[in-house]
Amino acid sequence: MKYKAIFFDRDGTLVHGDPEWTRFRNEHLEQWSGRKFDDSYDYFMKFFEKVEGGGFSFAPYKTLEQELDFFRQWYLYVFEDMGITEKTAERADMLVEKLWYLKKHPYPETVEVLEYFRGKGYKMGVISDCPPSLEMTLLNCGLHQYFTSFTASSLVGAMKPDPVIFNAALKAQGVTAQESLYVDDYPPEADGARALGFTSFLIDRNESHPDSPWTIRNLRELVNFVERKGRR
């Protein structure tokens, strides 16, 4: 069976965040509060889940407008936690406007690899645990034109490695898992795709996970794989 499609995770796989934008947020929060900002994933999720479970009309978000409202409330909860009491609405609006989806930058080899697979006739999609702005972020960093499906957890109602989100992506492209490649930087998600029948790779850019036949260090190794297999 020849591969017909390739799917990518977004963050940590195709693109990375902009450290200048992150620094902008952290510096402002610390200036307003006089405290160091905890930019850990656990801290982010603590208030994400608080907004999600708060009975707000914009949670869970399904539109860009709801996403904006969601993250505005997220900042208000962070302000409350950090003791920021002045100009909270104004400051939340400013941070949301500048940072609500965070600017993304492609990794050095991303465009080269996408050009290769497009040139070989692959159907290409993105599968991401993210809000409705998935397409917009890829448009803003110059990658949107390579993809014909954008499967966001917020719109599907399931997060990786739930089979629901992977099956939604397959349906969007009209292919089976066995006909598809997948790459993700998070082991449970790469493993979850493989369990469904994808030829699935873990991209480990920092060499923080043990080597396996399905571990790659950069996206160019996907090209090496398909060239070696001669399956297209």
Short mmCIF file of C-alpha atoms in Angstrom, two decimals:
data_model
loop_
_atom_site.label_atom_id
_atom_site.label_comp_id
_atom_site.label_asym_id
_atom_site.label_seq_id
_atom_site.Cartn_x
_atom_site.Cartn_y
_atom_site.Cartn_z
CA MET A 1 0.00 0.00 0.00
CA LYS A 2 1.35 3.44 -0.94
CA TYR A 3 1.13 6.39 1.43
CA LYS A 4 -1.39 8.98 0.27
CA ALA A 5 -1.35 11.49 3.11
CA ILE A 6 0.82 13.01 5.79
CA PHE A 7 -0.42 14.72 8.94
CA PHE A 8 1.53 16.96 11.30
CA ASP A 9 1.09 18.23 14.81
CA ARG A 10 1.60 22.03 14.92
CA ASP A 11 3.56 23.22 17.98
CA GLY A 12 6.95 21.62 18.47
CA THR A 13 6.63 19.83 15.14
CA LEU A 14 6.07 22.38 12.38
CA VAL A 15 6.52 25.59 14.33
CA HIS A 16 7.79 27.04 17.59
CA GLY A 17 6.69 30.07 19.58
CA ASP A 18 8.22 33.53 19.48
CA PRO A 19 10.36 34.12 22.59
CA GLU A 20 9.99 37.90 22.18
CA TRP A 21 6.21 37.66 22.47
CA THR A 22 6.48 35.40 25.50
CA ARG A 23 8.94 37.80 27.10
CA PHE A 24 6.54 40.69 26.43
CA ARG A 25 3.75 38.93 28.31
CA ASN A 26 5.91 37.82 31.22
CA GLU A 27 7.53 41.21 31.70
CA HIS A 28 4.20 43.01 31.77
CA LEU A 29 2.64 40.59 34.24
CA GLU A 30 5.67 40.84 36.50
CA GLN A 31 5.77 44.64 36.24
CA TRP A 32 2.10 44.97 37.14
CA SER A 33 2.22 42.48 40.01
CA GLY A 34 5.74 42.80 41.38
CA ARG A 35 5.93 39.00 41.27
CA LYS A 36 7.55 36.46 38.98
CA PHE A 37 5.11 34.92 36.52
CA ASP A 38 4.82 31.15 36.47
CA ASP A 39 4.84 30.32 32.75
CA SER A 40 4.65 26.56 33.27
CA TYR A 41 2.15 24.36 31.45
CA ASP A 42 0.54 23.39 34.78
CA TYR A 43 -0.09 27.02 35.68
CA PHE A 44 -1.58 27.69 32.26
CA MET A 45 -3.88 24.69 32.58
CA LYS A 46 -4.93 25.59 36.13
CA PHE A 47 -6.71 28.71 34.88
CA PHE A 48 -7.63 27.23 31.51
CA GLU A 49 -9.65 24.60 33.34
CA LYS A 50 -11.11 27.25 35.64
CA VAL A 51 -12.44 29.19 32.66
CA GLU A 52 -13.58 26.01 30.93
CA GLY A 53 -15.55 24.93 33.97
CA GLY A 54 -16.91 28.35 34.86
CA GLY A 55 -20.18 28.18 32.98
CA PHE A 56 -19.23 30.94 30.55
CA SER A 57 -21.10 31.17 27.26
CA PHE A 58 -17.78 31.19 25.37
CA ALA A 59 -16.50 27.94 26.89
CA PRO A 60 -15.81 25.61 25.25
CA TYR A 61 -14.91 27.93 22.39
CA LYS A 62 -16.02 27.14 18.85
CA THR A 63 -15.34 30.47 17.11
CA LEU A 64 -12.52 33.01 17.02
CA GLU A 65 -14.70 35.48 18.94
CA GLN A 66 -15.30 32.93 21.70
CA GLU A 67 -11.59 32.15 21.78
CA LEU A 68 -10.81 35.83 22.38
CA ASP A 69 -13.35 36.01 25.20
CA PHE A 70 -12.01 32.79 26.70
CA PHE A 71 -8.44 34.04 26.92
CA ARG A 72 -9.55 37.46 28.14
CA GLN A 73 -11.12 35.68 31.10
CA TRP A 74 -7.98 33.55 31.47
CA TYR A 75 -5.93 36.72 31.95
CA LEU A 76 -8.45 38.09 34.45
CA TYR A 77 -8.04 34.96 36.57
CA VAL A 78 -4.25 35.24 36.31
CA PHE A 79 -4.46 38.89 37.40
CA GLU A 80 -6.54 37.87 40.40
CA ASP A 81 -4.03 35.18 41.33
CA MET A 82 -1.06 37.54 40.97
CA GLY A 83 -2.69 40.39 42.87
CA ILE A 84 -3.11 42.68 39.85
CA THR A 85 -6.09 44.93 40.62
CA GLU A 86 -5.63 48.08 38.52
CA LYS A 87 -6.92 48.52 34.94
CA THR A 88 -7.66 44.80 34.72
CA ALA A 89 -10.14 44.97 31.82
CA GLU A 90 -7.90 47.30 29.82
CA ARG A 91 -4.81 45.21 30.46
CA ALA A 92 -6.55 41.95 29.63
CA ASP A 93 -7.77 43.45 26.34
CA MET A 94 -4.23 44.56 25.48
CA LEU A 95 -2.65 41.17 26.16
CA VAL A 96 -5.37 39.30 24.31
CA GLU A 97 -5.02 41.57 21.28
CA LYS A 98 -1.25 41.07 21.14
CA LEU A 99 -0.83 37.53 22.42
CA TRP A 100 -4.04 35.55 22.24
CA TYR A 101 -2.67 32.96 19.81
CA LEU A 102 1.08 33.69 20.14
CA LYS A 103 3.14 34.19 17.00
CA LYS A 104 4.58 31.05 15.45
CA HIS A 105 7.79 30.51 13.48
CA PRO A 106 8.50 27.50 11.24
CA TYR A 107 11.52 25.36 12.08
CA PRO A 108 14.40 25.74 9.59
CA GLU A 109 13.54 22.60 7.62
CA THR A 110 9.73 22.90 7.71
CA VAL A 111 9.12 24.57 4.36
CA GLU A 112 11.64 22.37 2.57
CA VAL A 113 9.91 19.21 3.83
CA LEU A 114 6.41 20.49 3.08
CA GLU A 115 7.52 21.36 -0.45
CA TYR A 116 8.82 17.83 -0.87
CA PHE A 117 5.58 16.13 0.17
CA ARG A 118 3.43 18.54 -1.82
CA GLY A 119 5.59 17.89 -4.85
CA LYS A 120 5.07 14.14 -4.41
CA GLY A 121 1.29 14.60 -4.42
CA TYR A 122 0.61 13.85 -0.76
CA LYS A 123 -2.56 15.11 0.88
CA MET A 124 -1.43 17.13 3.88
CA GLY A 125 -3.19 18.07 7.10
CA VAL A 126 -2.55 19.45 10.58
CA ILE A 127 -3.93 17.82 13.73
CA SER A 128 -3.54 20.00 16.80
CA ASP A 129 -4.84 20.31 20.35
CA CYS A 130 -5.61 23.97 19.94
CA PRO A 131 -8.32 26.63 19.62
CA PRO A 132 -10.15 27.70 16.44
CA SER A 133 -7.27 30.00 15.42
CA LEU A 134 -5.32 26.99 14.07
CA GLU A 135 -5.77 28.03 10.43
CA MET A 136 -5.03 31.68 11.19
CA THR A 137 -1.75 30.90 12.94
CA LEU A 138 -0.58 28.86 9.96
CA LEU A 139 -1.64 31.60 7.58
CA ASN A 140 0.31 34.17 9.58
CA CYS A 141 3.52 32.12 9.53
CA GLY A 142 3.29 31.28 5.83
CA LEU A 143 2.39 27.59 6.00
CA HIS A 144 -1.35 27.57 5.36
CA GLN A 145 -1.09 26.94 1.62
CA TYR A 146 0.47 23.50 2.10
CA PHE A 147 -2.55 22.01 3.89
CA THR A 148 -6.04 21.01 2.90
CA SER A 149 -7.33 20.02 6.34
CA PHE A 150 -7.00 21.67 9.74
CA THR A 151 -8.25 19.49 12.58
CA ALA A 152 -8.43 21.44 15.86
CA SER A 153 -9.40 19.74 19.11
CA SER A 154 -11.64 22.67 20.06
CA LEU A 155 -13.80 22.13 16.98
CA VAL A 156 -13.79 18.34 17.02
CA GLY A 157 -14.50 18.10 20.74
CA ALA A 158 -11.68 15.64 21.47
CA MET A 159 -7.96 15.91 22.15
CA LYS A 160 -5.13 13.65 21.05
CA PRO A 161 -4.64 10.74 21.50
CA ASP A 162 -8.42 10.21 21.42
CA PRO A 163 -9.22 8.30 18.19
CA VAL A 164 -12.03 10.79 17.52
CA ILE A 165 -9.67 13.59 16.50
CA PHE A 166 -7.47 11.35 14.36
CA ASN A 167 -10.50 9.86 12.62
CA ALA A 168 -11.86 13.35 11.93
CA ALA A 169 -8.59 14.23 10.18
CA LEU A 170 -8.65 11.03 8.14
CA LYS A 171 -12.25 11.67 7.09
CA ALA A 172 -11.37 15.22 6.04
CA GLN A 173 -8.75 13.87 3.64
CA GLY A 174 -10.61 10.73 2.55
CA VAL A 175 -7.80 8.36 3.52
CA THR A 176 -7.22 5.55 6.00
CA ALA A 177 -4.69 5.47 8.82
CA GLN A 178 -2.76 2.76 6.98
CA GLU A 179 -2.36 5.14 4.04
CA SER A 180 -1.05 7.94 6.26
CA LEU A 181 2.09 9.22 7.93
CA TYR A 182 1.94 11.23 11.14
CA VAL A 183 4.47 13.13 13.24
CA ASP A 184 4.12 14.64 16.72
CA ASP A 185 6.49 15.87 19.43
CA TYR A 186 4.50 14.32 22.31
CA PRO A 187 4.98 10.56 22.84
CA PRO A 188 1.40 9.65 23.90
CA GLU A 189 0.03 11.35 20.79
CA ALA A 190 2.52 9.76 18.41
CA ASP A 191 1.82 6.40 20.05
CA GLY A 192 -1.94 6.96 19.86
CA ALA A 193 -1.79 7.55 16.12
CA ARG A 194 0.37 4.47 15.65
CA ALA A 195 -2.13 2.36 17.58
CA LEU A 196 -4.78 3.40 15.04
CA GLY A 197 -2.65 2.26 12.12
CA PHE A 198 -0.73 5.41 11.13
CA THR A 199 2.96 5.15 10.37
CA SER A 200 3.65 7.54 13.21
CA PHE A 201 6.86 9.27 14.26
CA LEU A 202 7.92 11.05 17.43
CA ILE A 203 9.98 14.13 16.61
CA ASP A 204 12.48 14.60 19.44
CA ARG A 205 14.39 17.77 18.65
CA ASN A 206 16.02 17.95 22.08
CA GLU A 207 17.00 14.29 22.23
CA SER A 208 15.10 13.88 25.49
CA HIS A 209 13.45 10.53 24.69
CA PRO A 210 15.04 7.11 24.12
CA ASP A 211 15.71 6.20 20.53
CA SER A 212 13.24 3.91 18.81
CA PRO A 213 12.61 3.01 15.16
CA TRP A 214 9.91 5.71 15.20
CA THR A 215 11.97 8.56 16.68
CA ILE A 216 13.28 11.31 14.42
CA ARG A 217 15.34 14.41 15.24
CA ASN A 218 14.01 16.70 12.51
CA LEU A 219 11.44 16.63 9.73
CA ARG A 220 13.99 15.83 7.02
CA GLU A 221 14.11 12.28 8.38
CA LEU A 222 10.54 11.81 7.11
CA VAL A 223 11.81 12.41 3.60
CA ASN A 224 14.61 9.92 4.19
CA PHE A 225 12.05 7.36 5.37
CA VAL A 226 9.78 7.55 2.35
CA GLU A 227 12.72 7.67 -0.06
CA ARG A 228 14.19 4.59 1.57
CA LYS A 229 10.91 2.72 1.55
CA GLY A 230 10.16 3.76 -2.01
CA ARG A 231 6.46 3.76 -1.23
CA ARG A 232 5.47 6.63 -3.49
#
